[in-house]
Coordinates of N, CA and C in Angstrom, one line a residue:
Chain A
D408 N 99.7 106.1 93.6 CA 99.2 104.7 93.5 C 97.8 104.8 93.0
A409 N 97.4 103.8 92.2 CA 96.0 103.8 91.6 C 95.1 103.4 92.7
K410 N 93.8 103.8 92.6 CA 92.8 103.4 93.6 C 92.3 102.0 93.2
T411 N 91.8 101.3 94.3 CA 91.2 100.0 94.1 C 89.9 100.0 94.7
T412 N 89.0 99.2 94.2 CA 87.6 99.0 94.7 C 87.4 97.6 95.0
Q413 N 87.0 97.3 96.2 CA 86.7 95.9 96.6 C 85.3 95.9 97.3
P414 N 84.6 94.7 97.2 CA 83.3 94.6 97.9 C 83.6 94.7 99.4
P415 N 82.8 95.2 100.2 CA 83.0 95.3 101.6 C 83.1 94.0 102.4
S416 N 82.3 93.0 101.9 CA 82.3 91.8 102.6 C 81.8 90.6 101.7
M417 N 82.2 89.4 102.1 CA 81.7 88.2 101.4 C 81.8 87.0 102.3
D418 N 80.9 86.1 102.1 CA 81.0 84.8 102.8 C 81.4 83.7 101.9
C419 N 82.0 82.7 102.5 CA 82.5 81.5 101.8 C 82.3 80.3 102.6
A420 N 82.0 79.2 102.0 CA 81.8 77.9 102.7 C 83.2 77.2 102.8
E421 N 83.4 76.7 104.0 CA 84.7 76.0 104.2 C 84.9 74.9 103.2
G422 N 86.1 74.8 102.7 CA 86.4 73.8 101.7 C 86.2 74.2 100.2
R423 N 85.4 75.3 100.1 CA 85.2 75.8 98.7 C 86.2 76.8 98.3
A424 N 86.2 77.2 97.1 CA 87.1 78.2 96.6 C 86.5 79.6 96.9
A425 N 87.3 80.5 97.4 CA 86.9 81.9 97.6 C 87.5 82.8 96.5
N426 N 86.6 83.5 95.8 CA 87.1 84.4 94.7 C 86.9 85.8 95.1
L427 N 87.9 86.5 95.4 CA 87.9 87.9 95.8 C 88.2 88.9 94.7
P428 N 87.2 89.7 94.3 CA 87.5 90.6 93.2 C 88.1 91.9 93.6
C429 N 88.8 92.6 92.7 CA 89.3 93.9 92.9 C 89.3 94.7 91.6
N430 N 88.8 95.8 91.6 CA 88.8 96.7 90.4 C 89.9 97.8 90.6
H431 N 90.7 97.9 89.6 CA 91.8 98.9 89.6 C 91.9 99.5 88.2
S432 N 90.8 100.2 87.7 CA 90.7 100.6 86.4 C 91.7 101.7 85.9
T433 N 92.3 102.4 86.9 CA 93.2 103.4 86.6 C 94.7 103.0 86.7
I434 N 94.9 101.7 86.8 CA 96.2 101.2 87.0 C 97.1 101.6 85.8
S435 N 98.3 101.9 86.1 CA 99.3 102.3 85.0 C 100.2 101.1 84.7
G436 N 100.9 101.2 83.6 CA 101.7 100.1 83.1 C 102.8 99.6 84.0
N437 N 103.3 100.4 84.9 CA 104.4 99.9 85.8 C 103.9 99.6 87.2
E438 N 102.6 99.5 87.3 CA 102.1 99.2 88.7 C 101.7 97.7 88.8
Y439 N 102.1 97.2 90.0 CA 101.8 95.8 90.3 C 100.5 95.7 91.2
V440 N 99.9 94.6 91.2 CA 98.8 94.3 92.1 C 99.3 93.5 93.2
Y441 N 99.1 93.9 94.5 CA 99.5 93.2 95.7 C 98.2 92.9 96.5
W442 N 98.3 91.7 97.1 CA 97.2 91.4 98.1 C 97.8 91.1 99.4
Y443 N 97.2 91.6 100.4 CA 97.5 91.3 101.8 C 96.2 90.9 102.6
R444 N 96.4 90.3 103.7 CA 95.3 90.0 104.5 C 95.6 90.3 106.0
Q445 N 94.6 90.5 106.8 CA 94.7 90.9 108.2 C 93.8 90.0 109.0
I446 N 94.3 89.2 109.8 CA 93.5 88.3 110.6 C 93.3 88.9 112.0
H447 N 92.1 89.2 112.2 CA 91.6 89.7 113.5 C 92.6 90.6 114.3
S448 N 92.9 91.8 113.8 CA 93.7 92.8 114.5 C 95.2 92.5 114.5
Q449 N 95.6 91.4 113.9 CA 97.0 91.1 113.8 C 97.6 92.1 112.7
G450 N 98.9 92.1 112.6 CA 99.5 92.9 111.5 C 99.2 92.2 110.2
P451 N 98.9 93.0 109.1 CA 98.7 92.5 107.8 C 99.8 91.5 107.3
Q452 N 99.4 90.6 106.5 CA 100.4 89.6 106.0 C 100.3 89.6 104.5
Y453 N 101.5 89.6 103.8 CA 101.6 89.6 102.4 C 101.1 88.2 101.9
I454 N 100.3 88.3 100.8 CA 99.8 87.0 100.2 C 100.5 86.8 98.8
I455 N 100.4 87.7 97.9 CA 100.8 87.5 96.5 C 100.8 88.8 95.8
H456 N 101.6 88.8 94.7 CA 101.5 90.0 93.8 C 101.7 89.6 92.4
G457 N 101.4 90.5 91.5 CA 101.6 90.2 90.0 C 101.5 91.5 89.2
L458 N 102.0 91.4 88.0 CA 102.0 92.5 87.1 C 101.0 92.3 86.0
K459 N 101.1 91.3 85.2 CA 100.1 91.0 84.2 C 99.8 89.5 84.0
N460 N 100.8 88.7 84.4 CA 100.6 87.2 84.3 C 99.9 86.7 85.5
N461 N 99.2 85.6 85.4 CA 98.6 85.0 86.6 C 99.7 84.4 87.4
E462 N 99.5 84.5 88.7 CA 100.5 84.0 89.7 C 99.9 83.0 90.7
T463 N 100.7 82.1 91.1 CA 100.2 81.1 92.1 C 101.3 80.9 93.1
N464 N 101.0 80.8 94.4 CA 101.9 80.4 95.4 C 101.2 79.5 96.4
E465 N 101.8 79.1 97.5 CA 101.2 78.2 98.4 C 100.0 78.7 99.1
M466 N 99.8 80.0 99.1 CA 98.6 80.5 99.8 C 97.4 80.8 98.8
A467 N 97.7 81.2 97.6 CA 96.6 81.7 96.7 C 97.0 81.8 95.3
S468 N 96.0 82.1 94.4 CA 96.3 82.4 93.0 C 95.8 83.8 92.7
L469 N 96.5 84.4 91.8 CA 96.1 85.8 91.4 C 95.8 85.8 89.9
I470 N 94.6 86.1 89.6 CA 94.2 86.2 88.1 C 94.0 87.7 87.8
I471 N 94.8 88.1 86.8 CA 94.7 89.5 86.4 C 94.1 89.5 85.0
T472 N 93.1 90.4 84.7 CA 92.5 90.4 83.4 C 93.5 91.0 82.4
E473 N 93.2 90.7 81.1 CA 94.2 91.1 80.1 C 94.4 92.6 80.0
D474 N 93.3 93.3 80.2 CA 93.4 94.8 80.2 C 94.0 95.4 81.6
R475 N 94.2 94.5 82.5 CA 94.7 94.8 83.9 C 93.8 95.7 84.7
K476 N 92.6 95.9 84.3 CA 91.7 96.8 85.1 C 91.1 96.1 86.2
S477 N 91.2 94.8 86.4 CA 90.7 94.1 87.5 C 91.5 92.8 87.8
S478 N 91.3 92.3 89.0 CA 92.0 91.1 89.3 C 91.1 90.3 90.3
T479 N 91.4 89.0 90.4 CA 90.7 88.1 91.4 C 91.7 87.3 92.2
L480 N 91.6 87.4 93.5 CA 92.4 86.5 94.4 C 91.6 85.3 94.6
I481 N 92.2 84.1 94.5 CA 91.5 82.9 94.7 C 92.2 82.1 95.8
L482 N 91.4 81.8 96.8 CA 91.8 80.9 97.9 C 91.2 79.6 97.5
P483 N 92.0 78.6 97.1 CA 91.4 77.4 96.5 C 90.6 76.5 97.4
H484 N 90.9 76.4 98.6 CA 90.1 75.6 99.5 C 90.1 76.3 100.9
A485 N 89.1 77.2 101.0 CA 89.1 78.1 102.1 C 88.9 77.3 103.4
T486 N 89.6 77.7 104.5 CA 89.4 77.1 105.8 C 89.0 78.2 106.7
L487 N 88.6 77.8 107.9 CA 88.1 78.8 108.9 C 89.2 79.8 109.2
R488 N 90.5 79.4 109.1 CA 91.6 80.3 109.4 C 91.8 81.3 108.3
D489 N 91.1 81.2 107.2 CA 91.2 82.2 106.2 C 90.3 83.4 106.4
T490 N 89.4 83.3 107.4 CA 88.6 84.5 107.8 C 89.5 85.6 108.2
A491 N 89.3 86.7 107.4 CA 90.2 87.9 107.6 C 89.7 89.0 106.7
V492 N 90.4 90.2 106.8 CA 90.2 91.3 105.9 C 91.2 91.2 104.8
Y493 N 90.8 91.2 103.6 CA 91.8 91.1 102.5 C 91.9 92.5 101.7
Y494 N 93.1 92.9 101.6 CA 93.4 94.2 100.9 C 94.0 94.0 99.6
C495 N 93.5 94.7 98.6 CA 94.1 94.7 97.3 C 94.7 96.1 97.1
I496 N 95.9 96.2 96.7 CA 96.5 97.5 96.5 C 97.4 97.4 95.2
V497 N 97.6 98.6 94.6 CA 98.5 98.6 93.5 C 99.6 99.6 93.7
R498 N 100.8 99.3 93.3 CA 101.9 100.2 93.5 C 103.0 99.9 92.4
A499 N 103.7 100.9 92.1 CA 104.8 100.7 91.1 C 106.0 100.0 91.9
R500 N 106.7 99.2 91.2 CA 107.9 98.5 91.7 C 109.0 98.4 90.7
P501 N 110.2 98.9 90.9 CA 110.6 99.7 92.0 C 110.0 101.1 91.9
T502 N 110.0 101.7 93.0 CA 109.3 103.0 93.1 C 110.0 103.9 94.0
N503 N 109.9 105.2 93.7 CA 110.3 106.2 94.7 C 109.2 106.8 95.5
D504 N 108.0 106.2 95.2 CA 106.8 106.7 95.9 C 106.4 105.7 96.9
Y505 N 106.6 105.9 98.2 CA 106.3 104.9 99.2 C 105.1 105.3 100.0
K506 N 104.3 106.2 99.5 CA 103.1 106.6 100.2 C 102.0 105.6 100.0
L507 N 102.1 104.5 100.6 CA 101.3 103.3 100.4 C 100.3 103.2 101.5
S508 N 99.0 103.3 101.2 CA 97.9 103.2 102.2 C 97.0 102.1 101.7
F509 N 96.3 101.5 102.7 CA 95.3 100.4 102.5 C 93.9 101.0 102.7
G510 N 93.0 100.6 101.8 CA 91.6 100.9 101.9 C 91.0 100.0 102.9
A511 N 89.7 100.0 102.9 CA 88.9 99.2 103.9 C 89.0 97.7 103.6
G512 N 89.3 97.3 102.4 CA 89.4 95.9 102.1 C 88.1 95.1 102.0
T513 N 88.2 93.8 101.9 CA 87.0 92.9 101.9 C 87.1 92.0 103.1
T514 N 86.0 92.1 103.9 CA 86.0 91.2 105.1 C 85.4 89.8 104.6
V515 N 86.2 88.8 104.7 CA 85.9 87.5 104.2 C 85.6 86.6 105.4
T516 N 84.4 86.0 105.5 CA 84.0 85.1 106.6 C 83.8 83.7 106.0
V517 N 84.6 82.8 106.5 CA 84.5 81.4 106.0 C 83.7 80.7 107.0
R518 N 82.6 80.1 106.6 CA 81.6 79.4 107.4 C 81.7 77.9 107.3
A519 N 81.6 77.2 108.4 CA 81.7 75.7 108.5 C 80.5 75.1 107.8
Chain B
N1272 N 114.6 84.4 113.8 CA 114.4 85.7 113.1 C 113.2 86.4 113.6
A1273 N 113.4 87.6 114.3 CA 112.3 88.2 115.0 C 111.4 89.0 114.1
G1274 N 111.9 89.4 112.9 CA 111.1 90.2 112.0 C 110.9 91.6 112.4
V1275 N 109.7 92.1 112.5 CA 109.3 93.5 113.0 C 108.8 93.4 114.4
T1276 N 109.4 94.1 115.3 CA 109.0 94.0 116.7 C 108.6 95.4 117.2
Q1277 N 107.3 95.4 117.7 CA 106.8 96.7 118.2 C 106.6 96.6 119.8
T1278 N 106.9 97.7 120.4 CA 106.7 97.8 121.8 C 106.2 99.2 122.2
P1279 N 105.3 99.4 123.1 CA 104.6 98.3 123.9 C 103.4 97.8 123.0
K1280 N 102.8 96.7 123.4 CA 101.7 96.2 122.8 C 100.4 96.9 123.2
F1281 N 100.4 97.4 124.4 CA 99.2 98.2 124.9 C 99.7 99.4 125.7
Q1282 N 99.0 100.5 125.6 CA 99.4 101.7 126.3 C 98.2 102.6 126.5
V1283 N 98.0 103.1 127.8 CA 97.0 104.0 128.1 C 97.6 105.3 128.5
L1284 N 97.2 106.4 127.8 CA 97.8 107.7 128.1 C 96.7 108.7 128.5
K1285 N 97.1 109.7 129.2 CA 96.1 110.8 129.5 C 96.4 111.9 128.4
T1286 N 95.4 112.7 128.1 CA 95.5 113.8 127.2 C 96.7 114.7 127.6
G1287 N 97.5 115.0 126.6 CA 98.7 115.9 126.9 C 100.0 115.1 127.2
Q1288 N 99.9 113.9 127.5 CA 101.1 113.1 127.8 C 101.9 112.8 126.5
S1289 N 103.1 112.5 126.7 CA 103.9 112.1 125.5 C 104.4 110.7 125.7
M1290 N 104.7 110.1 124.6 CA 105.2 108.7 124.6 C 105.8 108.4 123.3
T1291 N 106.6 107.3 123.3 CA 107.2 106.8 122.0 C 106.9 105.4 121.8
L1292 N 106.4 105.1 120.6 CA 106.2 103.7 120.2 C 107.4 103.2 119.5
Q1293 N 107.9 102.1 119.9 CA 109.2 101.6 119.4 C 108.9 100.6 118.3
C1294 N 109.8 100.6 117.2 CA 109.7 99.6 116.2 C 111.1 99.3 115.8
A1295 N 111.4 98.0 115.7 CA 112.7 97.5 115.3 C 112.6 96.3 114.4
Q1296 N 113.4 96.3 113.4 CA 113.4 95.1 112.4 C 114.9 94.6 112.3
D1297 N 115.0 93.3 112.1 CA 116.3 92.7 112.0 C 116.5 92.1 110.6
M1298 N 115.8 92.6 109.6 CA 115.9 92.1 108.2 C 116.8 93.0 107.3
N1299 N 117.4 94.1 107.9 CA 118.2 95.0 107.1 C 117.4 95.7 106.0
H1300 N 116.1 96.0 106.3 CA 115.2 96.6 105.4 C 115.5 98.1 105.3
E1301 N 115.5 98.7 104.1 CA 115.8 100.1 104.0 C 114.5 100.9 104.4
Y1302 N 113.3 100.4 104.0 CA 112.1 101.1 104.1 C 111.4 100.7 105.4
M1303 N 111.0 101.7 106.2 CA 110.2 101.5 107.4 C 109.0 102.5 107.4
S1304 N 107.9 102.1 108.0 CA 106.8 103.0 108.0 C 105.9 102.8 109.2
W1305 N 105.1 103.8 109.5 CA 104.1 103.7 110.6 C 102.7 103.9 110.0
Y1306 N 101.8 103.0 110.4 CA 100.4 103.2 110.0 C 99.5 103.3 111.3
R1307 N 98.4 103.9 111.2 CA 97.3 103.8 112.2 C 96.1 103.1 111.6
Q1308 N 95.4 102.4 112.4 CA 94.2 101.7 112.0 C 93.1 102.0 113.0
D1309 N 92.0 102.7 112.6 CA 90.9 103.0 113.4 C 89.8 101.9 113.1
P1310 N 88.9 101.7 114.1 CA 87.9 100.6 114.0 C 87.2 100.6 112.6
G1311 N 87.1 99.5 112.0 CA 86.4 99.3 110.7 C 87.0 100.0 109.5
M1312 N 88.3 100.5 109.7 CA 88.9 101.2 108.6 C 90.2 100.5 108.2
G1313 N 90.7 100.9 107.0 CA 92.0 100.4 106.6 C 93.1 101.0 107.3
L1314 N 94.3 100.8 106.8 CA 95.5 101.4 107.4 C 95.9 102.7 106.7
R1315 N 96.1 103.7 107.5 CA 96.5 105.0 106.9 C 98.0 105.3 107.3
L1316 N 98.7 105.7 106.3 CA 100.2 106.0 106.5 C 100.4 107.2 107.3
I1317 N 101.3 107.2 108.3 CA 101.6 108.3 109.2 C 102.9 108.9 108.7
H1318 N 104.0 108.2 108.8 CA 105.3 108.6 108.3 C 106.0 107.4 107.8
Y1319 N 107.0 107.7 106.9 CA 107.8 106.6 106.5 C 109.3 107.0 106.3
S1320 N 110.1 106.0 106.1 CA 111.6 106.3 105.9 C 112.1 105.3 104.9
V1321 N 113.0 105.8 104.0 CA 113.6 104.9 103.0 C 115.1 104.7 103.4
G1322 N 115.5 105.1 104.6 CA 116.9 104.8 105.0 C 117.3 105.7 106.2
A1323 N 118.4 105.3 106.8 CA 118.8 106.1 108.0 C 119.0 107.6 107.6
G1324 N 118.4 108.4 108.4 CA 118.5 109.9 108.2 C 117.5 110.5 107.3
I1325 N 116.6 109.6 106.7 CA 115.6 110.1 105.7 C 114.2 109.7 106.2
T1326 N 113.4 110.7 106.4 CA 112.0 110.5 106.7 C 111.1 111.4 105.9
D1327 N 109.8 111.0 105.8 CA 108.9 111.8 105.0 C 107.5 111.5 105.6
Q1328 N 106.6 112.5 105.3 CA 105.2 112.4 105.8 C 104.4 111.5 104.9
G1329 N 103.4 110.9 105.6 CA 102.4 110.1 104.9 C 101.1 110.8 104.8
E1330 N 100.0 110.1 104.9 CA 98.7 110.7 104.8 C 98.2 111.4 106.0
V1331 N 98.6 111.0 107.2 CA 98.1 111.6 108.4 C 99.2 111.9 109.4
P1332 N 100.1 112.8 109.1 CA 101.3 113.0 109.9 C 101.2 113.9 111.1
N1333 N 100.1 114.7 111.2 CA 100.0 115.7 112.2 C 99.9 115.0 113.6
G1334 N 100.7 115.6 114.6 CA 100.7 115.1 115.9 C 101.7 114.0 116.2
Y1335 N 102.5 113.6 115.1 CA 103.5 112.6 115.3 C 104.8 113.0 114.7
N1336 N 105.9 112.6 115.4 CA 107.2 112.8 114.9 C 107.9 111.5 114.8
V1337 N 108.9 111.4 113.9 CA 109.7 110.2 113.7 C 111.1 110.6 113.4
S1338 N 112.0 109.7 113.6 CA 113.4 109.8 113.3 C 114.0 108.5 112.9
R1339 N 115.0 108.4 112.1 CA 115.6 107.2 111.7 C 117.1 107.3 111.8
S1340 N 117.7 107.0 113.0 CA 119.1 107.2 113.2 C 119.9 105.9 112.9
T1341 N 119.2 104.8 112.8 CA 119.8 103.5 112.4 C 118.9 102.8 111.4
T1342 N 119.4 101.8 110.7 CA 118.6 101.1 109.8 C 117.5 100.2 110.5
E1343 N 117.9 99.8 111.8 CA 117.0 98.9 112.5 C 115.8 99.5 113.1
D1344 N 115.9 100.8 113.6 CA 114.9 101.3 114.5 C 114.2 102.5 113.8
F1345 N 112.9 102.6 114.1 CA 112.1 103.7 113.6 C 111.0 104.0 114.6
P1346 N 111.4 104.8 115.6 CA 110.4 105.2 116.7 C 109.4 106.2 116.3
L1347 N 108.2 106.1 116.8 CA 107.1 107.1 116.5 C 106.8 107.8 117.8
R1348 N 106.9 109.1 117.8 CA 106.7 109.9 119.0 C 105.4 110.7 119.0
L1349 N 104.7 110.6 120.0 CA 103.5 111.5 120.2 C 103.9 112.5 121.3
L1350 N 104.0 113.8 120.9 CA 104.5 114.8 121.8 C 103.4 115.3 122.8
S1351 N 102.2 115.3 122.4 CA 101.1 115.7 123.3 C 99.8 114.9 122.9
A1352 N 99.6 113.8 123.5 CA 98.6 112.9 123.0 C 97.2 113.5 123.1
A1353 N 96.4 113.2 122.2 CA 95.0 113.6 122.1 C 94.1 112.4 121.9
P1354 N 92.8 112.5 122.4 CA 91.9 111.3 122.3 C 91.8 110.9 120.8
S1355 N 91.9 111.8 119.8 CA 91.8 111.4 118.4 C 92.9 110.5 118.0
Q1356 N 94.0 110.4 118.8 CA 95.1 109.5 118.5 C 94.9 108.1 119.1
T1357 N 93.8 107.8 119.7 CA 93.4 106.5 120.1 C 93.3 105.6 118.9
S1358 N 94.1 104.6 118.8 CA 94.1 103.8 117.6 C 95.0 102.6 117.8
V1359 N 95.1 101.7 116.8 CA 96.1 100.7 116.7 C 97.1 101.1 115.7
Y1360 N 98.4 101.0 116.2 CA 99.5 101.4 115.3 C 100.3 100.2 114.9
F1361 N 100.6 100.2 113.6 CA 101.4 99.2 113.0 C 102.6 99.7 112.4
C1362 N 103.7 99.1 112.6 CA 105.0 99.4 111.9 C 105.2 98.3 110.8
A1363 N 105.8 98.8 109.7 CA 106.0 97.9 108.6 C 107.4 98.2 108.0
S1364 N 108.0 97.2 107.4 CA 109.3 97.4 106.7 C 109.4 96.6 105.5
S1365 N 110.3 97.0 104.6 CA 110.5 96.2 103.4 C 111.8 96.6 102.8
Y1366 N 112.3 95.8 101.8 CA 113.4 96.3 101.0 C 112.9 97.4 100.0
T1367 N 113.7 98.2 99.5 CA 113.3 99.2 98.5 C 113.4 98.7 97.1
S1368 N 113.8 97.4 97.0 CA 113.9 96.8 95.7 C 113.4 95.4 95.8
G1369 N 113.4 94.6 94.8 CA 112.9 93.2 94.9 C 111.3 93.2 94.9
T1370 N 110.7 92.3 95.6 CA 109.3 92.1 95.6 C 108.5 93.3 96.2
G1371 N 109.2 94.0 97.1 CA 108.5 95.1 97.8 C 107.5 94.7 98.8
E1372 N 107.4 93.4 99.2 CA 106.4 93.0 100.1 C 106.7 93.6 101.5
L1373 N 105.7 94.1 102.1 CA 105.8 94.7 103.5 C 105.7 93.6 104.5
F1374 N 106.5 93.8 105.5 CA 106.4 92.9 106.7 C 105.9 93.8 107.9
F1375 N 104.9 93.4 108.5 CA 104.3 94.2 109.6 C 104.6 93.6 111.0
G1376 N 104.6 94.5 112.0 CA 104.6 94.1 113.3 C 103.2 93.7 113.8
E1377 N 103.1 93.3 115.1 CA 101.9 92.8 115.6 C 100.9 94.0 116.1
G1378 N 101.4 95.2 116.1 CA 100.6 96.3 116.5 C 100.8 96.8 117.9
S1379 N 100.5 98.0 118.1 CA 100.5 98.7 119.4 C 99.1 99.4 119.6
R1380 N 98.4 98.9 120.6 CA 97.1 99.5 120.9 C 97.2 100.6 121.9
L1381 N 96.8 101.8 121.4 CA 97.0 103.0 122.2 C 95.6 103.6 122.5
T1382 N 95.4 103.9 123.8 CA 94.2 104.6 124.2 C 94.6 105.9 124.9
V1383 N 94.0 107.0 124.5 CA 94.2 108.3 125.1 C 92.9 108.8 125.7
L1384 N 93.0 109.0 127.0 CA 91.8 109.3 127.8 C 91.7 110.8 127.9

């Protein structure tokens, strides 16, 4: 799996959009970008994933650059409950390589 | 639908003791895995399985054993606990096809004295 680089932390004001960047410059053509989040020591929770098109679901939007070397997770209207560690990972799907590990992620703090 | 269930949630061991962390899922997922998370760090893969009877090592397998006799269960065994194994352990599962999203349990917090 390709390496990803995320800022260690960021703050966001409640009600504003939170834009979380992720660099994955060595991503290969068959690798997807996945985002998970972990709220205060709970088990991580899947948010969204994409290959090259932008994706949106009820939780967030994922914007992937045309060269696929970076992406941005957008939380459109951040709430205090969105305070969490956000992990960006890349993996091939389907894949025979299941050695999937998570880096340190970005700690997002939403402030009132 | 229970999802991924881990037991126990908390455990304190003495150095050298053995124990098993249990993980069960009711989603008929082929893939199951164990992670450990140390303070301020991400999740590191210990062992994983892509089906009953099939297991493989992850990033940090030393000191841990696993087996997969059924699709539903994937226990993690510590044969001789060491203080370095103090951590929070997460079990995760997924299908091996489709979206590939991982479903995680709530974690088991282990302290080895």
